[in-house]
Structure formats: structure tokens, C-alpha cells
Amino acid sequence: MSWTDERVEMLKKLWGDGLSASQIAAQLGGVSRNAVIGKVHRLKLSGRAKSVSSGAPKTKRSAAPRTSSSPRGGGYSGGGGGGSRTVTTVTHAVGATVMKSEALAFEEADQRPIEDIVVPISKKLKLVDLNENTCKWPQGDPLSEDFHFCGHNSEENSPYCKYHARLAFQPSSDRKRSR
């Protein structure tokens, strides 16, 4: 597909009408959304026209704020800000340019009891020193000479020690709750 004069004029018209790059690509056919965006930038077209009813900037908040919690669930506390955050998307217009920004609000962490967690000090085993009873948790950059494995006694039917197994295997109920 090549950009003929007719297709470029159609692109300019649709862009001026305020259609998205995906909608323009669908109407033109044979081009991707990214091809439309690239052509718009090469033509140095201004931002799409948006109707603003008053001179004051509009502020629109999304209906349901997104929340995300700490990626580590199940009683694990890394010690720093394990609370959840609320992300609110705010849209405002400046001239013909519409800008979106996200405002973050942090909530207090739920106060679940924290188990005594002991972080094992690595025994710094090399690959050739591992056996079926040692923790195979890698530590460091595999390309560096300092690369090693944890080396503590592993749990039965697990390649990792108790601490690293908790990091590697997250209960499904915690995964669903964090979404």
C-alpha cells in the first residue's frame, strides 16, 4: 500500500474530523494504526479538533478508579508501603490538545499479622555444587563471575528453600485478589 494523494487527503479530512488512528486505518483499509500515526506526524498535522463548550478546562474522572496492591501477597510485607494505590485518570483540554494525566492516591496498608520471616544468607553454591536437596534460587547476573545459587536445604518436592518457595509460588487466591 502506498500513500496516494487521494489517501493523504482522506487522512487529513478524517484526522480533522477527530477520528482516532484506528478508525482512520479501518476506513482507509490496507494500513495499520501505527502507519496512520506515522503519516500524521510526517505531515505535521495538528492535534485533532475537539469541541470545548466553555473556555475553562474540562476535568473528567473515570467512573471506577483502578486499584493495585503490593505484588507480594499472602502475609508478606516488604516493610515499605505495602498499601494499595488508587489511580484516577483526569482529562483536561488546553486549546485543541486533550491531555490525560493520572493522579495517585495511596491508601493505608491492611494490618494483617506478619509472620516471622527469616531471609536466608546465601551459601553461594556454584551450579556444579547443587544437588536434589539444595535450593536452586539464582542470585546475581548469570554472566558475572559472582553468580551463584542460594544452596540452603530445599523443601521436599520443591527446588527451593522455604523462603524462596514463598517468593516463587503464590497461592491462587492471592493472585486473584491482587487483580
GROMACS .gro file of N, CA and C in nm:
model
  537
    1MET      N    1   0.085  -0.117   0.000
    1MET     CA    2   0.000   0.000   0.000
    1MET      C    3   0.089   0.123   0.000
    2SER      N    4   0.055   0.219  -0.084
    2SER     CA    5   0.131   0.344  -0.087
    2SER      C    6   0.036   0.459  -0.055
    3TRP      N    7   0.093   0.567  -0.008
    3TRP     CA    8   0.014   0.684   0.027
    3TRP      C    9  -0.007   0.770  -0.098
    4THR      N   10  -0.119   0.752  -0.164
    4THR     CA   11  -0.152   0.834  -0.280
    4THR      C   12  -0.204   0.969  -0.231
    5ASP      N   13  -0.211   1.065  -0.322
    5ASP     CA   14  -0.262   1.197  -0.285
    5ASP      C   15  -0.405   1.188  -0.234
    6GLU      N   16  -0.484   1.100  -0.297
    6GLU     CA   17  -0.623   1.083  -0.257
    6GLU      C   18  -0.632   1.029  -0.113
    7ARG      N   19  -0.548   0.931  -0.083
    7ARG     CA   20  -0.549   0.872   0.052
    7ARG      C   21  -0.498   0.970   0.158
    8VAL      N   22  -0.400   1.053   0.121
    8VAL     CA   23  -0.349   1.154   0.214
    8VAL      C   24  -0.456   1.257   0.244
    9GLU      N   25  -0.531   1.300   0.140
    9GLU     CA   26  -0.640   1.396   0.161
    9GLU      C   27  -0.748   1.337   0.250
   10MET      N   28  -0.780   1.210   0.229
   10MET     CA   29  -0.880   1.142   0.312
   10MET      C   30  -0.831   1.134   0.456
   11LEU      N   31  -0.701   1.105   0.475
   11LEU     CA   32  -0.641   1.101   0.608
   11LEU      C   33  -0.653   1.237   0.676
   12LYS      N   34  -0.621   1.345   0.604
   12LYS     CA   35  -0.629   1.479   0.661
   12LYS      C   36  -0.772   1.513   0.703
   13LYS      N   37  -0.868   1.475   0.617
   13LYS     CA   38  -1.009   1.504   0.647
   13LYS      C   39  -1.055   1.427   0.771
   14LEU      N   40  -1.026   1.297   0.774
   14LEU     CA   41  -1.070   1.215   0.887
   14LEU      C   42  -1.001   1.258   1.016
   15TRP      N   43  -0.872   1.295   1.006
   15TRP     CA   44  -0.799   1.341   1.124
   15TRP      C   45  -0.859   1.472   1.177
   16GLY      N   46  -0.892   1.561   1.084
   16GLY     CA   47  -0.955   1.688   1.122
   16GLY      C   48  -1.093   1.669   1.183
   17ASP      N   49  -1.163   1.562   1.140
   17ASP     CA   50  -1.295   1.533   1.195
   17ASP      C   51  -1.287   1.474   1.336
   18GLY      N   52  -1.165   1.441   1.380
   18GLY     CA   53  -1.149   1.392   1.516
   18GLY      C   54  -1.152   1.241   1.530
   19LEU      N   55  -1.142   1.166   1.419
   19LEU     CA   56  -1.140   1.020   1.429
   19LEU      C   57  -1.007   0.973   1.484
   20SER      N   58  -1.008   0.858   1.551
   20SER     CA   59  -0.885   0.802   1.606
   20SER      C   60  -0.804   0.738   1.493
   21ALA      N   61  -0.678   0.712   1.522
   21ALA     CA   62  -0.590   0.649   1.422
   21ALA      C   63  -0.642   0.511   1.384
   22SER      N   64  -0.698   0.437   1.479
   22SER     CA   65  -0.753   0.305   1.449
   22SER      C   66  -0.873   0.315   1.356
   23GLN      N   67  -0.960   0.413   1.382
   23GLN     CA   68  -1.078   0.432   1.297
   23GLN      C   69  -1.038   0.474   1.156
   24ILE      N   70  -0.938   0.559   1.147
   24ILE     CA   71  -0.891   0.604   1.015
   24ILE      C   72  -0.831   0.486   0.939
   25ALA      N   73  -0.751   0.404   1.008
   25ALA     CA   74  -0.691   0.287   0.943
   25ALA      C   75  -0.798   0.193   0.891
   26ALA      N   76  -0.905   0.175   0.968
   26ALA     CA   77  -1.013   0.086   0.925
   26ALA      C   78  -1.084   0.142   0.802
   27GLN      N   79  -1.104   0.274   0.797
   27GLN     CA   80  -1.174   0.334   0.683
   27GLN      C   81  -1.086   0.335   0.558
   28LEU      N   82  -0.958   0.360   0.575
   28LEU     CA   83  -0.868   0.362   0.459
   28LEU      C   84  -0.843   0.221   0.407
   29GLY      N   85  -0.830   0.128   0.497
   29GLY     CA   86  -0.802  -0.011   0.459
   29GLY      C   87  -0.659  -0.028   0.409
   30GLY      N   88  -0.598  -0.139   0.445
   30GLY     CA   89  -0.463  -0.170   0.398
   30GLY      C   90  -0.352  -0.100   0.474
   31VAL      N   91  -0.387  -0.027   0.581
   31VAL     CA   92  -0.285   0.037   0.663
   31VAL      C   93  -0.312   0.007   0.809
   32SER      N   94  -0.208   0.011   0.887
   32SER     CA   95  -0.222  -0.013   1.030
   32SER      C   96  -0.241   0.120   1.104
   33ARG      N   97  -0.280   0.109   1.229
   33ARG     CA   98  -0.295   0.225   1.315
   33ARG      C   99  -0.161   0.299   1.325
   34ASN      N  100  -0.052   0.223   1.339
   34ASN     CA  101   0.080   0.285   1.351
   34ASN      C  102   0.121   0.356   1.222
   35ALA      N  103   0.081   0.303   1.107
   35ALA     CA  104   0.111   0.369   0.980
   35ALA      C  105   0.039   0.504   0.973
   36VAL      N  106  -0.085   0.507   1.021
   36VAL     CA  107  -0.161   0.632   1.023
   36VAL      C  108  -0.093   0.734   1.115
   37ILE      N  109  -0.053   0.689   1.234
   37ILE     CA  110   0.012   0.778   1.329
   37ILE      C  111   0.143   0.832   1.271
   38GLY      N  112   0.220   0.746   1.207
   38GLY     CA  113   0.345   0.789   1.145
   38GLY      C  114   0.323   0.892   1.037
   39LYS      N  115   0.223   0.870   0.953
   39LYS     CA  116   0.194   0.963   0.844
   39LYS      C  117   0.147   1.097   0.899
   40VAL      N  118   0.065   1.094   1.006
   40VAL     CA  119   0.017   1.217   1.068
   40VAL      C  120   0.136   1.298   1.119
   41HIS      N  121   0.233   1.232   1.182
   41HIS     CA  122   0.350   1.302   1.233
   41HIS      C  123   0.436   1.356   1.119
   42ARG      N  124   0.451   1.278   1.013
   42ARG     CA  125   0.532   1.326   0.900
   42ARG      C  126   0.466   1.444   0.830
   43LEU      N  127   0.332   1.446   0.827
   43LEU     CA  128   0.259   1.559   0.767
   43LEU      C  129   0.249   1.677   0.863
   44LYS      N  130   0.293   1.656   0.988
   44LYS     CA  131   0.289   1.758   1.092
   44LYS      C  132   0.148   1.813   1.110
   45LEU      N  133   0.051   1.723   1.113
   45LEU     CA  134  -0.087   1.764   1.136
   45LEU      C  135  -0.103   1.799   1.284
   46SER      N  136  -0.185   1.901   1.310
   46SER     CA  137  -0.206   1.941   1.449
   46SER      C  138  -0.294   1.839   1.520
   47GLY      N  139  -0.310   1.859   1.651
   47GLY     CA  140  -0.396   1.769   1.727
   47GLY      C  141  -0.537   1.772   1.672
   48ARG      N  142  -0.608   1.663   1.691
   48ARG     CA  143  -0.744   1.655   1.637
   48ARG      C  144  -0.834   1.758   1.702
   49ALA      N  145  -0.932   1.804   1.627
   49ALA     CA  146  -1.027   1.904   1.677
   49ALA      C  147  -1.118   1.839   1.781
   50LYS      N  148  -1.132   1.907   1.894
   50LYS     CA  149  -1.225   1.863   1.997
   50LYS      C  150  -1.313   1.981   2.030
   51SER      N  151  -1.441   1.955   2.048
   51SER     CA  152  -1.531   2.065   2.081
   51SER      C  153  -1.526   2.089   2.231
   52VAL      N  154  -1.493   2.212   2.270
   52VAL     CA  155  -1.490   2.251   2.409
   52VAL      C  156  -1.600   2.354   2.427
   53SER      N  157  -1.699   2.324   2.513
   53SER     CA  158  -1.816   2.410   2.526
   53SER      C  159  -1.785   2.541   2.596
   54SER      N  160  -1.689   2.541   2.690
   54SER     CA  161  -1.653   2.665   2.757
   54SER      C  162  -1.502   2.684   2.751
   55GLY      N  163  -1.457   2.802   2.787
   55GLY     CA  164  -1.315   2.831   2.783
   55GLY      C  165  -1.239   2.763   2.896
   56ALA      N  166  -1.309   2.723   3.002
   56ALA     CA  167  -1.242   2.660   3.116
   56ALA      C  168  -1.204   2.517   3.082
   57PRO      N  169  -1.090   2.469   3.134
   57PRO     CA  170  -1.051   2.331   3.108
   57PRO      C  171  -1.149   2.233   3.172
   58LYS      N  172  -1.179   2.128   3.098
   58LYS     CA  173  -1.269   2.025   3.148
   58LYS      C  174  -1.190   1.925   3.229
   59THR      N  175  -1.252   1.874   3.334
   59THR     CA  176  -1.192   1.769   3.414
   59THR      C  177  -1.290   1.653   3.419
   60LYS      N  178  -1.244   1.540   3.374
   60LYS     CA  179  -1.330   1.421   3.372
   60LYS      C  180  -1.262   1.313   3.451
   61ARG      N  181  -1.332   1.256   3.547
   61ARG     CA  182  -1.276   1.146   3.625
   61ARG      C  183  -1.340   1.017   3.579
   62SER      N  184  -1.258   0.913   3.575
   62SER     CA  185  -1.312   0.783   3.534
   62SER      C  186  -1.411   0.734   3.637
   63ALA      N  187  -1.509   0.657   3.592
   63ALA     CA  188  -1.617   0.610   3.678
   63ALA      C  189  -1.566   0.525   3.794
   64ALA      N  190  -1.477   0.431   3.767
   64ALA     CA  191  -1.427   0.340   3.870
   64ALA      C  192  -1.276   0.351   3.876
   65PRO      N  193  -1.222   0.406   3.984
   65PRO     CA  194  -1.077   0.414   3.993
   65PRO      C  195  -1.013   0.276   4.000
   66ARG      N  196  -0.898   0.263   3.935
   66ARG     CA  197  -0.825   0.137   3.939
   66ARG      C  198  -0.746   0.132   4.067
   67THR      N  199  -0.739   0.015   4.125
   67THR     CA  200  -0.654   0.000   4.242
   67THR      C  201  -0.557  -0.112   4.216
   68SER      N  202  -0.439  -0.096   4.270
   68SER     CA  203  -0.342  -0.203   4.260
   68SER      C  204  -0.277  -0.217   4.395
   69SER      N  205  -0.249  -0.338   4.434
   69SER     CA  206  -0.188  -0.359   4.564
   69SER      C  207  -0.048  -0.414   4.544
   70SER      N  208   0.016  -0.435   4.653
   70SER     CA  209   0.152  -0.485   4.652
   70SER      C  210   0.158  -0.617   4.577
   71PRO      N  211   0.259  -0.640   4.492
   71PRO     CA  212   0.264  -0.763   4.415
   71PRO      C  213   0.288  -0.886   4.501
   72ARG      N  214   0.333  -0.867   4.622
   72ARG     CA  215   0.357  -0.981   4.709
   72ARG      C  216   0.240  -0.995   4.803
   73GLY      N  217   0.169  -1.102   4.795
   73GLY     CA  218   0.054  -1.122   4.882
   73GLY      C  219   0.082  -1.226   4.987
   74GLY      N  220  -0.023  -1.267   5.057
   74GLY     CA  221  -0.015  -1.378   5.148
   74GLY      C  222   0.067  -1.351   5.273
   75GLY      N  223   0.043  -1.237   5.340
   75GLY     CA  224   0.111  -1.213   5.466
   75GLY      C  225   0.254  -1.164   5.451
   76TYR      N  226   0.302  -1.147   5.331
   76TYR     CA  227   0.438  -1.099   5.312
   76TYR      C  228   0.438  -0.948   5.319
   77SER      N  229   0.527  -0.893   5.393
   77SER     CA  230   0.540  -0.748   5.399
   77SER      C  231   0.684  -0.712   5.374
   78GLY      N  232   0.708  -0.639   5.269
   78GLY     CA  233   0.844  -0.598   5.239
   78GLY      C  234   0.891  -0.486   5.329
   79GLY      N  235   0.803  -0.434   5.415
   79GLY     CA  236   0.842  -0.333   5.509
   79GLY      C  237   0.820  -0.192   5.460
   80GLY      N  238   0.797  -0.170   5.332
   80GLY     CA  239   0.783  -0.034   5.284
   80GLY      C  240   0.660  -0.013   5.201
   81GLY      N  241   0.560   0.054   5.254
   81GLY     CA  242   0.443   0.096   5.178
   81GLY      C  243   0.370  -0.016   5.110
   82GLY      N  244   0.331  -0.119   5.180
   82GLY     CA  245   0.260  -0.230   5.121
   82GLY      C  246   0.114  -0.200   5.095
   83GLY      N  247   0.074  -0.074   5.104
   83GLY     CA  248  -0.064  -0.036   5.084
   83GLY      C  249  -0.102  -0.039   4.938
   84SER      N  250  -0.228  -0.011   4.910
   84SER     CA  251  -0.270  -0.008   4.771
   84SER      C  252  -0.279   0.136   4.726
   85ARG      N  253  -0.281   0.155   4.598
   85ARG     CA  254  -0.290   0.289   4.546
   85ARG      C  255  -0.410   0.297   4.454
   86THR      N  256  -0.472   0.412   4.448
   86THR     CA  257  -0.584   0.437   4.360
   86THR      C  258  -0.536   0.528   4.250
   87VAL      N  259  -0.558   0.488   4.124
   87VAL     CA  260  -0.516   0.568   4.010
   87VAL      C  261  -0.640   0.626   3.946
   88THR      N  262  -0.649   0.759   3.941
   88THR     CA  263  -0.762   0.827   3.881
   88THR      C  264  -0.713   0.899   3.757
   89THR      N  265  -0.776   0.872   3.643
   89THR     CA  266  -0.738   0.937   3.519
   89THR      C  267  -0.815   1.067   3.505
   90VAL      N  268  -0.744   1.178   3.484
   90VAL     CA  269  -0.805   1.309   3.470
   90VAL      C  270  -0.775   1.358   3.330
   91THR      N  271  -0.880   1.400   3.258
   91THR     CA  272  -0.865   1.451   3.122
   91THR      C  273  -0.895   1.600   3.122
   92HIS      N  274  -0.807   1.680   3.062
   92HIS     CA  275  -0.832   1.822   3.051
   92HIS      C  276  -0.786   1.872   2.914
   93ALA      N  277  -0.854   1.977   2.866
   93ALA     CA  278  -0.825   2.029   2.733
   93ALA      C  279  -0.750   2.161   2.745
   94VAL      N  280  -0.647   2.176   2.662
   94VAL     CA  281  -0.574   2.301   2.651
   94VAL      C  282  -0.575   2.336   2.503
   95GLY      N  283  -0.659   2.427   2.465
   95GLY     CA  284  -0.675   2.459   2.323
   95GLY      C  285  -0.734   2.338   2.251
   96ALA      N  286  -0.668   2.293   2.143
   96ALA     CA  287  -0.716   2.178   2.067
   96ALA      C  288  -0.650   2.049   2.114
   97THR      N  289  -0.565   2.058   2.215
   97THR     CA  290  -0.493   1.940   2.263
   97THR      C  291  -0.561   1.888   2.388
   98VAL      N  292  -0.593   1.760   2.387
   98VAL     CA  293  -0.653   1.697   2.504
   98VAL      C  294  -0.544   1.617   2.572
   99MET      N  295  -0.528   1.640   2.702
   99MET     CA  296  -0.422   1.573   2.776
   99MET      C  297  -0.482   1.487   2.885
  100LYS      N  298  -0.424   1.370   2.907
  100LYS     CA  299  -0.466   1.283   3.015
  100LYS      C  300  -0.353   1.275   3.116
  101SER      N  301  -0.388   1.279   3.241
  101SER     CA  302  -0.288   1.260   3.346
  101SER      C  303  -0.348   1.169   3.451
  102GLU      N  304  -0.262   1.106   3.526
  102GLU     CA  305  -0.308   1.015   3.629
  102GLU      C  306  -0.268   1.070   3.765
  103ALA      N  307  -0.366   1.074   3.855
  103ALA     CA  308  -0.340   1.119   3.992
  103ALA      C  309  -0.336   0.995   4.080
  104LEU      N  310  -0.235   0.987   4.164
  104LEU     CA  311  -0.219   0.872   4.252
  104LEU      C  312  -0.263   0.910   4.393
  105ALA      N  313  -0.335   0.820   4.457
  105ALA     CA  314  -0.371   0.836   4.597
  105ALA      C  315  -0.339   0.705   4.667
  106PHE      N  316  -0.256   0.712   4.770
  106PHE     CA  317  -0.215   0.592   4.841
  106PHE      C  318  -0.305   0.570   4.961
  107GLU      N  319  -0.344   0.445   4.981
  107GLU     CA  320  -0.427   0.408   5.095
  107GLU      C  321  -0.341   0.335   5.196
  108GLU      N  322  -0.386   0.337   5.319
  108GLU     CA  323  -0.313   0.269   5.426
  108GLU      C  324  -0.315   0.119   5.403
  109ALA      N  325  -0.206   0.053   5.435
  109ALA     CA  326  -0.195  -0.091   5.417
  109ALA      C  327  -0.285  -0.162   5.516
  110ASP      N  328  -0.343  -0.275   5.474
  110ASP     CA  329  -0.421  -0.354   5.568
  110ASP      C  330  -0.324  -0.416   5.669
  111GLN      N  331  -0.364  -0.417   5.793
  111GLN     CA  332  -0.277  -0.457   5.901
  111GLN      C  333  -0.292  -0.605   5.933
  112ARG      N  334  -0.251  -0.691   5.841
  112ARG     CA  335  -0.252  -0.835   5.866
  112ARG      C  336  -0.132  -0.871   5.953
  113PRO      N  337  -0.148  -0.974   6.034
  113PRO     CA  338  -0.032  -1.015   6.114
  113PRO      C  339   0.080  -1.065   6.024
  114ILE      N  340   0.200  -1.024   6.056
  114ILE     CA  341   0.317  -1.062   5.977
  114ILE      C  342   0.389  -1.175   6.049
  115GLU      N  343   0.414  -1.282   5.975
  115GLU     CA  344   0.487  -1.394   6.032
  115GLU      C  345   0.634  -1.356   6.043
  116ASP      N  346   0.704  -1.424   6.131
  116ASP     CA  347   0.847  -1.402   6.141
  116ASP      C  348   0.912  -1.462   6.017
  117ILE      N  349   0.967  -1.374   5.934
  117ILE     CA  350   1.029  -1.419   5.810
  117ILE      C  351   1.180  -1.407   5.825
  118VAL      N  352   1.248  -1.516   5.802
  118VAL     CA  353   1.392  -1.517   5.810
  118VAL      C  354   1.446  -1.529   5.667
  119VAL      N  355   1.519  -1.428   5.625
  119VAL     CA  356   1.580  -1.431   5.492
  119VAL      C  357   1.712  -1.507   5.505
  120PRO      N  358   1.725  -1.618   5.433
  120PRO     CA  359   1.847  -1.697   5.447
  120PRO      C  360   1.968  -1.628   5.383
  121ILE      N  361   2.081  -1.643   5.447
  121ILE     CA  362   2.205  -1.592   5.390
  121ILE      C  363   2.254  -1.697   5.291
  122SER      N  364   2.280  -1.652   5.171
  122SER     CA  365   2.317  -1.744   5.064
  122SER      C  366   2.445  -1.821   5.097
  123LYS      N  367   2.445  -1.949   5.059
  123LYS     CA  368   2.567  -2.030   5.075
  123LYS      C  369   2.657  -2.018   4.952
  124LYS      N  370   2.611  -1.941   4.853
  124LYS     CA  371   2.687  -1.909   4.731
  124LYS      C  372   2.742  -2.034   4.662
  125LEU      N  373   2.651  -2.129   4.634
  125LEU     CA  374   2.690  -2.251   4.564
  125LEU      C  375   2.696  -2.226   4.414
  126LYS      N  376   2.792  -2.288   4.348
  126LYS     CA  377   2.801  -2.285   4.203
  126LYS      C  378   2.711  -2.395   4.147
  127LEU      N  379   2.686  -2.392   4.018
  127LEU     CA  380   2.597  -2.488   3.954
  127LEU      C  381   2.642  -2.632   3.977
  128VAL      N  382   2.769  -2.657   3.972
  128VAL     CA  383   2.821  -2.793   3.987
  128VAL      C  384   2.806  -2.845   4.130
  129ASP      N  385   2.784  -2.755   4.227
  129ASP     CA  386   2.771  -2.795   4.367
  129ASP      C  387   2.627  -2.826   4.406
  130LEU      N  388   2.529  -2.798   4.320
  130LEU     CA  389   2.388  -2.822   4.352
  130LEU      C  390   2.355  -2.971   4.348
  131ASN      N  391   2.260  -3.011   4.433
  131ASN     CA  392   2.207  -3.147   4.426
  131ASN      C  393   2.056  -3.141   4.448
  132GLU      N  394   1.989  -3.254   4.461
  132GLU     CA  395   1.843  -3.255   4.471
  132GLU      C  396   1.792  -3.197   4.603
  133ASN      N  397   1.879  -3.179   4.703
  133ASN     CA  398   1.837  -3.128   4.832
  133ASN      C  399   1.877  -2.983   4.857
  134THR      N  400   1.928  -2.914   4.757
  134THR     CA  401   1.971  -2.775   4.776
  134THR      C  402   1.879  -2.680   4.700
  135CYS      N  403   1.866  -2.559   4.755
  135CYS     CA  404   1.783  -2.455   4.694
  135CYS      C  405   1.852  -2.405   4.567
  136LYS      N  406   1.775  -2.401   4.460
  136LYS     CA  407   1.830  -2.363   4.330
  136LYS      C  408   1.790  -2.221   4.289
  137TRP      N  409   1.765  -2.134   4.389
  137TRP     CA  410   1.727  -1.996   4.361
  137TRP      C  411   1.850  -1.921   4.310
  138PRO      N  412   1.845  -1.869   4.186
  138PRO     CA  413   1.962  -1.799   4.130
  138PRO      C  414   1.977  -1.661   4.192
  139GLN      N  415   2.101  -1.617   4.208
  139GLN     CA  416   2.127  -1.486   4.264
  139GLN      C  417   2.238  -1.419   4.184
  140GLY      N  418   2.210  -1.297   4.139
  140GLY     CA  419   2.308  -1.221   4.062
  140GLY      C  420   2.288  -1.237   3.912
  141ASP      N  421   2.380  -1.181   3.839
  141ASP     CA  422   2.378  -1.184   3.693
  141ASP      C  423   2.444  -1.312   3.645
  142PRO      N  424   2.373  -1.394   3.565
  142PRO     CA  425   2.432  -1.520   3.518
  142PRO      C  426   2.560  -1.502   3.437
  143LEU      N  427   2.584  -1.384   3.384
  143LEU     CA  428   2.704  -1.361   3.305
  143LEU      C  429   2.824  -1.316   3.389
  144SER      N  430   2.801  -1.287   3.517
  144SER     CA  431   2.913  -1.242   3.600
  144SER      C  432   2.976  -1.360   3.674
  145GLU      N  433   3.098  -1.342   3.720
  145GLU     CA  434   3.166  -1.449   3.793
  145GLU      C  435   3.108  -1.468   3.932
  146ASP      N  436   3.040  -1.369   3.985
  146ASP     CA  437   2.983  -1.376   4.119
  146ASP      C  438   2.848  -1.447   4.121
  147PHE      N  439   2.797  -1.493   4.008
  147PHE     CA  440   2.667  -1.559   4.002
  147PHE      C  441   2.671  -1.688   4.083
  148HIS      N  442   2.563  -1.710   4.162
  148HIS     CA  443   2.557  -1.829   4.247
  148HIS      C  444   2.412  -1.865   4.278
  149PHE      N  445   2.393  -1.971   4.353
  149PHE     CA  446   2.262  -2.017   4.395
  149PHE      C  447   2.254  -2.013   4.547
  150CYS      N  448   2.130  -2.006   4.600
  150CYS     CA  449   2.108  -1.997   4.744
  150CYS      C  450   2.179  -2.112   4.817
  151GLY      N  451   2.146  -2.236   4.787
  151GLY     CA  452   2.217  -2.350   4.843
  151GLY      C  453   2.165  -2.404   4.974
  152HIS      N  454   2.062  -2.342   5.035
  152HIS     CA  455   2.006  -2.395   5.160
  152HIS      C  456   1.928  -2.524   5.131
  153ASN      N  457   1.892  -2.596   5.237
  153ASN     CA  458   1.815  -2.719   5.219
  153ASN      C  459   1.679  -2.686   5.159
  154SER      N  460   1.642  -2.760   5.055
  154SER     CA  461   1.515  -2.734   4.988
  154SER      C  462   1.404  -2.816   5.052
  155GLU      N  463   1.282  -2.768   5.035
  155GLU     CA  464   1.165  -2.839   5.083
  155GLU      C  465   1.149  -2.967   5.000
  156GLU      N  466   1.078  -3.064   5.055
  156GLU     CA  467   1.055  -3.188   4.982
  156GLU      C  468   0.969  -3.157   4.858
  157ASN      N  469   1.004  -3.212   4.745
  157ASN     CA  470   0.935  -3.192   4.617
  157ASN      C  471   0.936  -3.046   4.572
  158SER      N  472   1.038  -2.970   4.609
  158SER     CA  473   1.049  -2.831   4.568
  158SER      C  474   1.196  -2.801   4.536
  159PRO      N  475   1.220  -2.721   4.434
  159PRO     CA  476   1.359  -2.686   4.402
  159PRO      C  477   1.413  -2.575   4.492
  160TYR      N  478   1.327  -2.516   4.579
  160TYR     CA  479   1.367  -2.401   4.659
  160TYR      C  480   1.355  -2.427   4.809
  161CYS      N  481   1.428  -2.346   4.887
  161CYS     CA  482   1.413  -2.348   5.032
  161CYS      C  483   1.278  -2.285   5.066
  162LYS      N  484   1.242  -2.288   5.194
  162LYS     CA  485   1.111  -2.239   5.237
  162LYS      C  486   1.092  -2.091   5.199
  163TYR      N  487   1.191  -2.009   5.221
  163TYR     CA  488   1.181  -1.867   5.192
  163TYR      C  489   1.162  -1.842   5.041
  164HIS      N  490   1.246  -1.901   4.958
  164HIS     CA  491   1.236  -1.877   4.814
  164HIS      C  492   1.113  -1.943   4.753
  165ALA      N  493   1.064  -2.050   4.813
  165ALA     CA  494   0.939  -2.112   4.765
  165ALA      C  495   0.823  -2.016   4.784
  166ARG      N  496   0.824  -1.940   4.895
  166ARG     CA  497   0.717  -1.842   4.917
  166ARG      C  498   0.723  -1.730   4.815
  167LEU      N  499   0.841  -1.695   4.771
  167LEU     CA  500   0.854  -1.591   4.668
  167LEU      C  501   0.812  -1.643   4.531
  168ALA      N  502   0.847  -1.768   4.502
  168ALA     CA  503   0.823  -1.823   4.369
  168ALA      C  504   0.679  -1.868   4.348
  169PHE      N  505   0.619  -1.924   4.451
  169PHE     CA  506   0.485  -1.982   4.437
  169PHE      C  507   0.388  -1.903   4.522
  170GLN      N  508   0.296  -1.833   4.453
  170GLN     CA  509   0.197  -1.751   4.521
  170GLN      C  510   0.064  -1.824   4.517
  171PRO      N  511  -0.008  -1.835   4.629
  171PRO     CA  512  -0.138  -1.902   4.626
  171PRO      C  513  -0.233  -1.834   4.528
  172SER      N  514  -0.316  -1.913   4.462
  172SER     CA  515  -0.405  -1.857   4.358
  172SER      C  516  -0.503  -1.757   4.416
  173SER      N  517  -0.548  -1.774   4.540
  173SER     CA  518  -0.642  -1.680   4.599
  173SER      C  519  -0.578  -1.541   4.610
  174ASP      N  520  -0.449  -1.534   4.642
  174ASP     CA  521  -0.381  -1.405   4.649
  174ASP      C  522  -0.364  -1.342   4.513
  175ARG      N  523  -0.338  -1.424   4.410
  175ARG     CA  524  -0.324  -1.371   4.273
  175ARG      C  525  -0.455  -1.311   4.229
  176LYS      N  526  -0.568  -1.378   4.257
  176LYS     CA  527  -0.698  -1.326   4.213
  176LYS      C  528  -0.732  -1.199   4.288
  177ARG      N  529  -0.698  -1.191   4.417
  177ARG     CA  530  -0.730  -1.076   4.498
  177ARG      C  531  -0.652  -0.953   4.452
  178SER      N  532  -0.531  -0.971   4.405
  178SER     CA  533  -0.448  -0.857   4.366
  178SER      C  534  -0.484  -0.800   4.229
  179ARG      N  535  -0.569  -0.863   4.155
  179ARG     CA  536  -0.606  -0.812   4.022
  179ARG      C  537  -0.706  -0.704   4.031
   0.00000   0.00000   0.00000
